[in-house]
Amino acid sequence: MGMSTREQIERHLASRKSEFEAGQKVMLELEARQASLRETLLHTSGAIQVLQEQLSIADGSDTGTSCSVNSVRESDVDYRESQCADRAATG
């Protein structure tokens, strides 16, 4: 004998809830991976800036090339641009 309409709906509902939970889990994992990657890129960007500054000092001319490093997030770009502007005003 076949399933009732209610049983079919309940089965579909359970299936969709399971899919939803699995999707949420994947999304959380991807968000964590994105945050980790963003942190790595910011760290690398900072290292690039330091190395560029060391090259400028070694060459005897602080040309401010470190200001050309792009940051990962817009807020970081604004902060880095502010640092570069401050450096240009004082240097």
PDB file of N, CA and C in Angstrom:
ATOM      1  N   MET A   1       0.832  -1.172   0.000  1.00  0.00           N
ATOM      2  CA  MET A   1       0.000   0.000   0.000  1.00  0.00           C
ATOM      3  C   MET A   1       0.885   1.247   0.000  1.00  0.00           C
ATOM      4  N   GLY A   2       0.516   2.277  -0.723  1.00  0.00           N
ATOM      5  CA  GLY A   2       1.297   3.496  -0.862  1.00  0.00           C
ATOM      6  C   GLY A   2       1.224   4.382   0.366  1.00  0.00           C
ATOM      7  N   MET A   3       2.150   5.358   0.386  1.00  0.00           N
ATOM      8  CA  MET A   3       2.183   6.293   1.506  1.00  0.00           C
ATOM      9  C   MET A   3       1.073   7.318   1.347  1.00  0.00           C
ATOM     10  N   SER A   4       0.601   7.817   2.476  1.00  0.00           N
ATOM     11  CA  SER A   4      -0.405   8.875   2.439  1.00  0.00           C
ATOM     12  C   SER A   4       0.281  10.180   2.035  1.00  0.00           C
ATOM     13  N   THR A   5      -0.528  11.131   1.669  1.00  0.00           N
ATOM     14  CA  THR A   5      -0.003  12.449   1.293  1.00  0.00           C
ATOM     15  C   THR A   5       0.774  13.046   2.459  1.00  0.00           C
ATOM     16  N   ARG A   6       0.264  12.909   3.651  1.00  0.00           N
ATOM     17  CA  ARG A   6       0.938  13.444   4.837  1.00  0.00           C
ATOM     18  C   ARG A   6       2.315  12.796   5.016  1.00  0.00           C
ATOM     19  N   GLU A   7       2.395  11.500   4.853  1.00  0.00           N
ATOM     20  CA  GLU A   7       3.662  10.793   5.005  1.00  0.00           C
ATOM     21  C   GLU A   7       4.665  11.236   3.936  1.00  0.00           C
ATOM     22  N   GLN A   8       4.182  11.464   2.722  1.00  0.00           N
ATOM     23  CA  GLN A   8       5.064  11.936   1.647  1.00  0.00           C
ATOM     24  C   GLN A   8       5.611  13.320   1.974  1.00  0.00           C
ATOM     25  N   ILE A   9       4.721  14.197   2.462  1.00  0.00           N
ATOM     26  CA  ILE A   9       5.146  15.556   2.816  1.00  0.00           C
ATOM     27  C   ILE A   9       6.156  15.518   3.963  1.00  0.00           C
ATOM     28  N   GLU A  10       5.889  14.686   4.970  1.00  0.00           N
ATOM     29  CA  GLU A  10       6.810  14.564   6.099  1.00  0.00           C
ATOM     30  C   GLU A  10       8.171  14.035   5.644  1.00  0.00           C
ATOM     31  N   ARG A  11       8.174  13.099   4.715  1.00  0.00           N
ATOM     32  CA  ARG A  11       9.428  12.547   4.194  1.00  0.00           C
ATOM     33  C   ARG A  11      10.204  13.627   3.432  1.00  0.00           C
ATOM     34  N   HIS A  12       9.485  14.400   2.604  1.00  0.00           N
ATOM     35  CA  HIS A  12      10.142  15.490   1.864  1.00  0.00           C
ATOM     36  C   HIS A  12      10.664  16.560   2.824  1.00  0.00           C
ATOM     37  N   LEU A  13       9.871  16.863   3.841  1.00  0.00           N
ATOM     38  CA  LEU A  13      10.287  17.853   4.828  1.00  0.00           C
ATOM     39  C   LEU A  13      11.562  17.411   5.539  1.00  0.00           C
ATOM     40  N   ALA A  14      11.596  16.166   5.963  1.00  0.00           N
ATOM     41  CA  ALA A  14      12.793  15.641   6.635  1.00  0.00           C
ATOM     42  C   ALA A  14      14.001  15.694   5.712  1.00  0.00           C
ATOM     43  N   SER A  15      13.788  15.376   4.451  1.00  0.00           N
ATOM     44  CA  SER A  15      14.878  15.407   3.477  1.00  0.00           C
ATOM     45  C   SER A  15      15.392  16.832   3.285  1.00  0.00           C
ATOM     46  N   ARG A  16      14.486  17.808   3.153  1.00  0.00           N
ATOM     47  CA  ARG A  16      14.902  19.203   2.962  1.00  0.00           C
ATOM     48  C   ARG A  16      15.622  19.734   4.196  1.00  0.00           C
ATOM     49  N   LYS A  17      15.153  19.351   5.391  1.00  0.00           N
ATOM     50  CA  LYS A  17      15.824  19.789   6.615  1.00  0.00           C
ATOM     51  C   LYS A  17      17.245  19.234   6.676  1.00  0.00           C
ATOM     52  N   SER A  18      17.397  18.002   6.275  1.00  0.00           N
ATOM     53  CA  SER A  18      18.721  17.374   6.260  1.00  0.00           C
ATOM     54  C   SER A  18      19.634  18.087   5.265  1.00  0.00           C
ATOM     55  N   GLU A  19      19.120  18.376   4.078  1.00  0.00           N
ATOM     56  CA  GLU A  19      19.900  19.108   3.070  1.00  0.00           C
ATOM     57  C   GLU A  19      20.281  20.490   3.581  1.00  0.00           C
ATOM     58  N   PHE A  20      19.343  21.153   4.247  1.00  0.00           N
ATOM     59  CA  PHE A  20      19.585  22.494   4.775  1.00  0.00           C
ATOM     60  C   PHE A  20      20.701  22.462   5.817  1.00  0.00           C
ATOM     61  N   GLU A  21      20.638  21.514   6.744  1.00  0.00           N
ATOM     62  CA  GLU A  21      21.669  21.394   7.774  1.00  0.00           C
ATOM     63  C   GLU A  21      23.033  21.099   7.162  1.00  0.00           C
ATOM     64  N   ALA A  22      23.057  20.238   6.164  1.00  0.00           N
ATOM     65  CA  ALA A  22      24.328  19.931   5.493  1.00  0.00           C
ATOM     66  C   ALA A  22      24.867  21.182   4.792  1.00  0.00           C
ATOM     67  N   GLY A  23      23.991  21.941   4.169  1.00  0.00           N
ATOM     68  CA  GLY A  23      24.408  23.172   3.499  1.00  0.00           C
ATOM     69  C   GLY A  23      24.939  24.198   4.485  1.00  0.00           C
ATOM     70  N   GLN A  24      24.285  24.310   5.640  1.00  0.00           N
ATOM     71  CA  GLN A  24      24.763  25.240   6.662  1.00  0.00           C
ATOM     72  C   GLN A  24      26.155  24.844   7.151  1.00  0.00           C
ATOM     73  N   LYS A  25      26.370  23.553   7.324  1.00  0.00           N
ATOM     74  CA  LYS A  25      27.672  23.068   7.784  1.00  0.00           C
ATOM     75  C   LYS A  25      28.764  23.417   6.775  1.00  0.00           C
ATOM     76  N   VAL A  26      28.482  23.190   5.499  1.00  0.00           N
ATOM     77  CA  VAL A  26      29.452  23.516   4.452  1.00  0.00           C
ATOM     78  C   VAL A  26      29.717  25.013   4.429  1.00  0.00           C
ATOM     79  N   MET A  27      28.654  25.829   4.563  1.00  0.00           N
ATOM     80  CA  MET A  27      28.822  27.274   4.542  1.00  0.00           C
ATOM     81  C   MET A  27      29.695  27.737   5.709  1.00  0.00           C
ATOM     82  N   LEU A  28      29.489  27.186   6.897  1.00  0.00           N
ATOM     83  CA  LEU A  28      30.311  27.552   8.045  1.00  0.00           C
ATOM     84  C   LEU A  28      31.772  27.176   7.818  1.00  0.00           C
ATOM     85  N   GLU A  29      31.996  25.997   7.241  1.00  0.00           N
ATOM     86  CA  GLU A  29      33.363  25.568   6.948  1.00  0.00           C
ATOM     87  C   GLU A  29      34.024  26.508   5.939  1.00  0.00           C
ATOM     88  N   LEU A  30      33.264  26.921   4.920  1.00  0.00           N
ATOM     89  CA  LEU A  30      33.817  27.827   3.916  1.00  0.00           C
ATOM     90  C   LEU A  30      34.087  29.210   4.500  1.00  0.00           C
ATOM     91  N   GLU A  31      33.204  29.673   5.381  1.00  0.00           N
ATOM     92  CA  GLU A  31      33.431  30.972   6.021  1.00  0.00           C
ATOM     93  C   GLU A  31      34.681  30.931   6.893  1.00  0.00           C
ATOM     94  N   ALA A  32      34.897  29.827   7.594  1.00  0.00           N
ATOM     95  CA  ALA A  32      36.106  29.686   8.418  1.00  0.00           C
ATOM     96  C   ALA A  32      37.344  29.653   7.527  1.00  0.00           C
ATOM     97  N   ARG A  33      37.241  28.945   6.429  1.00  0.00           N
ATOM     98  CA  ARG A  33      38.372  28.872   5.492  1.00  0.00           C
ATOM     99  C   ARG A  33      38.656  30.254   4.891  1.00  0.00           C
ATOM    100  N   GLN A  34      37.585  31.002   4.573  1.00  0.00           N
ATOM    101  CA  GLN A  34      37.752  32.351   4.026  1.00  0.00           C
ATOM    102  C   GLN A  34      38.439  33.263   5.038  1.00  0.00           C
ATOM    103  N   ALA A  35      38.020  33.183   6.292  1.00  0.00           N
ATOM    104  CA  ALA A  35      38.635  34.012   7.339  1.00  0.00           C
ATOM    105  C   ALA A  35      40.114  33.661   7.498  1.00  0.00           C
ATOM    106  N   SER A  36      40.426  32.381   7.455  1.00  0.00           N
ATOM    107  CA  SER A  36      41.813  31.947   7.574  1.00  0.00           C
ATOM    108  C   SER A  36      42.646  32.445   6.390  1.00  0.00           C
ATOM    109  N   LEU A  37      42.081  32.344   5.205  1.00  0.00           N
ATOM    110  CA  LEU A  37      42.786  32.808   4.013  1.00  0.00           C
ATOM    111  C   LEU A  37      42.981  34.317   4.055  1.00  0.00           C
ATOM    112  N   ARG A  38      41.945  35.047   4.494  1.00  0.00           N
ATOM    113  CA  ARG A  38      42.058  36.503   4.602  1.00  0.00           C
ATOM    114  C   ARG A  38      43.184  36.863   5.566  1.00  0.00           C
ATOM    115  N   GLU A  39      43.263  36.159   6.704  1.00  0.00           N
ATOM    116  CA  GLU A  39      44.322  36.420   7.672  1.00  0.00           C
ATOM    117  C   GLU A  39      45.701  36.136   7.067  1.00  0.00           C
ATOM    118  N   THR A  40      45.806  35.048   6.325  1.00  0.00           N
ATOM    119  CA  THR A  40      47.071  34.704   5.674  1.00  0.00           C
ATOM    120  C   THR A  40      47.462  35.782   4.670  1.00  0.00           C
ATOM    121  N   LEU A  41      46.502  36.231   3.880  1.00  0.00           N
ATOM    122  CA  LEU A  41      46.799  37.264   2.886  1.00  0.00           C
ATOM    123  C   LEU A  41      47.194  38.587   3.538  1.00  0.00           C
ATOM    124  N   LEU A  42      46.530  38.934   4.629  1.00  0.00           N
ATOM    125  CA  LEU A  42      46.894  40.162   5.337  1.00  0.00           C
ATOM    126  C   LEU A  42      48.302  40.056   5.912  1.00  0.00           C
ATOM    127  N   HIS A  43      48.628  38.899   6.455  1.00  0.00           N
ATOM    128  CA  HIS A  43      49.975  38.665   6.984  1.00  0.00           C
ATOM    129  C   HIS A  43      51.008  38.786   5.862  1.00  0.00           C
ATOM    130  N   THR A  44      50.711  38.164   4.729  1.00  0.00           N
ATOM    131  CA  THR A  44      51.619  38.212   3.581  1.00  0.00           C
ATOM    132  C   THR A  44      51.764  39.637   3.070  1.00  0.00           C
ATOM    133  N   SER A  45      50.657  40.380   3.024  1.00  0.00           N
ATOM    134  CA  SER A  45      50.692  41.769   2.594  1.00  0.00           C
ATOM    135  C   SER A  45      51.588  42.598   3.505  1.00  0.00           C
ATOM    136  N   GLY A  46      51.466  42.356   4.818  1.00  0.00           N
ATOM    137  CA  GLY A  46      52.320  43.064   5.768  1.00  0.00           C
ATOM    138  C   GLY A  46      53.789  42.717   5.575  1.00  0.00           C
ATOM    139  N   ALA A  47      54.065  41.448   5.317  1.00  0.00           N
ATOM    140  CA  ALA A  47      55.448  41.029   5.077  1.00  0.00           C
ATOM    141  C   ALA A  47      55.998  41.690   3.813  1.00  0.00           C
ATOM    142  N   ILE A  48      55.176  41.773   2.783  1.00  0.00           N
ATOM    143  CA  ILE A  48      55.601  42.436   1.545  1.00  0.00           C
ATOM    144  C   ILE A  48      55.935  43.889   1.827  1.00  0.00           C
ATOM    145  N   GLN A  49      55.083  44.549   2.606  1.00  0.00           N
ATOM    146  CA  GLN A  49      55.313  45.955   2.933  1.00  0.00           C
ATOM    147  C   GLN A  49      56.638  46.132   3.675  1.00  0.00           C
ATOM    148  N   VAL A  50      56.900  45.297   4.662  1.00  0.00           N
ATOM    149  CA  VAL A  50      58.143  45.384   5.430  1.00  0.00           C
ATOM    150  C   VAL A  50      59.349  45.164   4.522  1.00  0.00           C
ATOM    151  N   LEU A  51      59.277  44.151   3.669  1.00  0.00           N
ATOM    152  CA  LEU A  51      60.393  43.867   2.762  1.00  0.00           C
ATOM    153  C   LEU A  51      60.625  45.008   1.781  1.00  0.00           C
ATOM    154  N   GLN A  52      59.537  45.611   1.277  1.00  0.00           N
ATOM    155  CA  GLN A  52      59.698  46.749   0.374  1.00  0.00           C
ATOM    156  C   GLN A  52      60.339  47.939   1.092  1.00  0.00           C
ATOM    157  N   GLU A  53      59.938  48.148   2.348  1.00  0.00           N
ATOM    158  CA  GLU A  53      60.538  49.235   3.119  1.00  0.00           C
ATOM    159  C   GLU A  53      62.027  48.964   3.365  1.00  0.00           C
ATOM    160  N   GLN A  54      62.374  47.708   3.647  1.00  0.00           N
ATOM    161  CA  GLN A  54      63.775  47.362   3.849  1.00  0.00           C
ATOM    162  C   GLN A  54      64.578  47.591   2.575  1.00  0.00           C
ATOM    163  N   LEU A  55      63.992  47.264   1.420  1.00  0.00           N
ATOM    164  CA  LEU A  55      64.679  47.526   0.147  1.00  0.00           C
ATOM    165  C   LEU A  55      64.888  49.021  -0.055  1.00  0.00           C
ATOM    166  N   SER A  56      63.877  49.816   0.268  1.00  0.00           N
ATOM    167  CA  SER A  56      63.997  51.272   0.122  1.00  0.00           C
ATOM    168  C   SER A  56      65.103  51.813   1.011  1.00  0.00           C
ATOM    169  N   ILE A  57      65.157  51.317   2.239  1.00  0.00           N
ATOM    170  CA  ILE A  57      66.196  51.770   3.175  1.00  0.00           C
ATOM    171  C   ILE A  57      67.569  51.331   2.679  1.00  0.00           C
ATOM    172  N   ALA A  58      67.663  50.103   2.181  1.00  0.00           N
ATOM    173  CA  ALA A  58      68.939  49.594   1.672  1.00  0.00           C
ATOM    174  C   ALA A  58      69.407  50.397   0.464  1.00  0.00           C
ATOM    175  N   ASP A  59      68.462  50.862  -0.353  1.00  0.00           N
ATOM    176  CA  ASP A  59      68.796  51.676  -1.527  1.00  0.00           C
ATOM    177  C   ASP A  59      69.081  53.118  -1.138  1.00  0.00           C
ATOM    178  N   GLY A  60      68.792  53.480   0.107  1.00  0.00           N
ATOM    179  CA  GLY A  60      69.050  54.838   0.561  1.00  0.00           C
ATOM    180  C   GLY A  60      67.973  55.823   0.165  1.00  0.00           C
ATOM    181  N   SER A  61      66.850  55.335  -0.313  1.00  0.00           N
ATOM    182  CA  SER A  61      65.770  56.251  -0.682  1.00  0.00           C
ATOM    183  C   SER A  61      64.441  55.638  -0.273  1.00  0.00           C
ATOM    184  N   ASP A  62      63.738  56.327   0.593  1.00  0.00           N
ATOM    185  CA  ASP A  62      62.413  55.853   1.015  1.00  0.00           C
ATOM    186  C   ASP A  62      61.403  56.386   0.016  1.00  0.00           C
ATOM    187  N   THR A  63      61.118  55.567  -0.999  1.00  0.00           N
ATOM    188  CA  THR A  63      60.230  56.003  -2.078  1.00  0.00           C
ATOM    189  C   THR A  63      58.770  55.738  -1.766  1.00  0.00           C
ATOM    190  N   GLY A  64      58.500  55.080  -0.634  1.00  0.00           N
ATOM    191  CA  GLY A  64      57.117  54.804  -0.280  1.00  0.00           C
ATOM    192  C   GLY A  64      56.483  53.722  -1.118  1.00  0.00           C
ATOM    193  N   THR A  65      57.304  52.827  -1.690  1.00  0.00           N
ATOM    194  CA  THR A  65      56.749  51.776  -2.537  1.00  0.00           C
ATOM    195  C   THR A  65      55.850  50.841  -1.767  1.00  0.00           C
ATOM    196  N   SER A  66      55.981  50.823  -0.435  1.00  0.00           N
ATOM    197  CA  SER A  66      55.146  49.928   0.355  1.00  0.00           C
ATOM    198  C   SER A  66      53.678  50.309   0.274  1.00  0.00           C
ATOM    199  N   CYS A  67      53.403  51.529  -0.106  1.00  0.00           N
ATOM    200  CA  CYS A  67      52.014  51.957  -0.201  1.00  0.00           C
ATOM    201  C   CYS A  67      51.297  51.333  -1.389  1.00  0.00           C
ATOM    202  N   SER A  68      52.025  50.694  -2.272  1.00  0.00           N
ATOM    203  CA  SER A  68      51.380  50.085  -3.432  1.00  0.00           C
ATOM    204  C   SER A  68      50.795  48.707  -3.136  1.00  0.00           C
ATOM    205  N   VAL A  69      51.071  48.184  -1.941  1.00  0.00           N
ATOM    206  CA  VAL A  69      50.538  46.869  -1.586  1.00  0.00           C
ATOM    207  C   VAL A  69      49.040  46.989  -1.365  1.00  0.00           C
ATOM    208  N   ASN A  70      48.267  46.157  -2.050  1.00  0.00           N
ATOM    209  CA  ASN A  70      46.818  46.164  -1.878  1.00  0.00           C
ATOM    210  C   ASN A  70      46.425  45.244  -0.752  1.00  0.00           C
ATOM    211  N   SER A  71      45.488  45.674   0.056  1.00  0.00           N
ATOM    212  CA  SER A  71      44.996  44.853   1.144  1.00  0.00           C
ATOM    213  C   SER A  71      43.807  44.036   0.676  1.00  0.00           C
ATOM    214  N   VAL A  72      43.383  43.128   1.527  1.00  0.00           N
ATOM    215  CA  VAL A  72      42.363  42.167   1.151  1.00  0.00           C
ATOM    216  C   VAL A  72      40.968  42.745   1.303  1.00  0.00           C
ATOM    217  N   ARG A  73      40.728  43.512   2.342  1.00  0.00           N
ATOM    218  CA  ARG A  73      39.398  44.058   2.580  1.00  0.00           C
ATOM    219  C   ARG A  73      39.407  45.553   2.370  1.00  0.00           C
ATOM    220  N   GLU A  74      38.263  46.105   2.039  1.00  0.00           N
ATOM    221  CA  GLU A  74      38.155  47.537   1.793  1.00  0.00           C
ATOM    222  C   GLU A  74      38.573  48.325   3.029  1.00  0.00           C
ATOM    223  N   SER A  75      38.179  47.875   4.214  1.00  0.00           N
ATOM    224  CA  SER A  75      38.554  48.589   5.432  1.00  0.00           C
ATOM    225  C   SER A  75      40.065  48.586   5.618  1.00  0.00           C
ATOM    226  N   ASP A  76      40.724  47.495   5.234  1.00  0.00           N
ATOM    227  CA  ASP A  76      42.178  47.433   5.325  1.00  0.00           C
ATOM    228  C   ASP A  76      42.823  48.362   4.317  1.00  0.00           C
ATOM    229  N   VAL A  77      42.223  48.476   3.129  1.00  0.00           N
ATOM    230  CA  VAL A  77      42.744  49.391   2.121  1.00  0.00           C
ATOM    231  C   VAL A  77      42.665  50.812   2.638  1.00  0.00           C
ATOM    232  N   ASP A  78      41.525  51.169   3.239  1.00  0.00           N
ATOM    233  CA  ASP A  78      41.377  52.511   3.796  1.00  0.00           C
ATOM    234  C   ASP A  78      42.431  52.766   4.863  1.00  0.00           C
ATOM    235  N   TYR A  79      42.660  51.782   5.741  1.00  0.00           N
ATOM    236  CA  TYR A  79      43.646  51.930   6.799  1.00  0.00           C
ATOM    237  C   TYR A  79      45.043  52.078   6.221  1.00  0.00           C
ATOM    238  N   ARG A  80      45.383  51.222   5.230  1.00  0.00           N
ATOM    239  CA  ARG A  80      46.713  51.273   4.630  1.00  0.00           C
ATOM    240  C   ARG A  80      46.909  52.598   3.888  1.00  0.00           C
ATOM    241  N   GLU A  81      45.868  53.087   3.207  1.00  0.00           N
ATOM    242  CA  GLU A  81      45.979  54.373   2.523  1.00  0.00           C
ATOM    243  C   GLU A  81      46.203  55.489   3.528  1.00  0.00           C
ATOM    244  N   SER A  82      45.549  55.383   4.694  1.00  0.00           N
ATOM    245  CA  SER A  82      45.738  56.363   5.744  1.00  0.00           C
ATOM    246  C   SER A  82      47.178  56.328   6.249  1.00  0.00           C
ATOM    247  N   GLN A  83      47.736  55.136   6.422  1.00  0.00           N
ATOM    248  CA  GLN A  83      49.124  55.003   6.854  1.00  0.00           C
ATOM    249  C   GLN A  83      50.058  55.636   5.827  1.00  0.00           C
ATOM    250  N   CYS A  84      49.780  55.387   4.557  1.00  0.00           N
ATOM    251  CA  CYS A  84      50.637  55.938   3.499  1.00  0.00           C
ATOM    252  C   CYS A  84      50.545  57.457   3.458  1.00  0.00           C
ATOM    253  N   ALA A  85      49.361  57.988   3.654  1.00  0.00           N
ATOM    254  CA  ALA A  85      49.189  59.435   3.675  1.00  0.00           C
ATOM    255  C   ALA A  85      49.922  60.042   4.852  1.00  0.00           C
ATOM    256  N   ASP A  86      49.821  59.398   6.006  1.00  0.00           N
ATOM    257  CA  ASP A  86      50.542  59.880   7.193  1.00  0.00           C
ATOM    258  C   ASP A  86      52.039  59.856   6.963  1.00  0.00           C
ATOM    259  N   ARG A  87      52.534  58.791   6.349  1.00  0.00           N
ATOM    260  CA  ARG A  87      53.961  58.638   6.076  1.00  0.00           C
ATOM    261  C   ARG A  87      54.418  59.728   5.098  1.00  0.00           C
ATOM    262  N   ALA A  88      53.609  59.993   4.080  1.00  0.00           N
ATOM    263  CA  ALA A  88      53.967  61.008   3.090  1.00  0.00           C
ATOM    264  C   ALA A  88      53.998  62.397   3.721  1.00  0.00           C
ATOM    265  N   ALA A  89      53.089  62.657   4.655  1.00  0.00           N
ATOM    266  CA  ALA A  89      53.016  63.964   5.302  1.00  0.00           C
ATOM    267  C   ALA A  89      54.194  64.190   6.248  1.00  0.00           C
ATOM    268  N   THR A  90      54.659  63.098   6.870  1.00  0.00           N
ATOM    269  CA  THR A  90      55.749  63.246   7.840  1.00  0.00           C
ATOM    270  C   THR A  90      57.112  62.947   7.247  1.00  0.00           C
ATOM    271  N   GLY A  91      57.121  62.317   6.085  1.00  0.00           N
ATOM    272  CA  GLY A  91      58.409  61.883   5.518  1.00  0.00           C
ATOM    273  C   GLY A  91      58.779  62.749   4.416  1.00  0.00           C
TER     274      GLY A  91
END
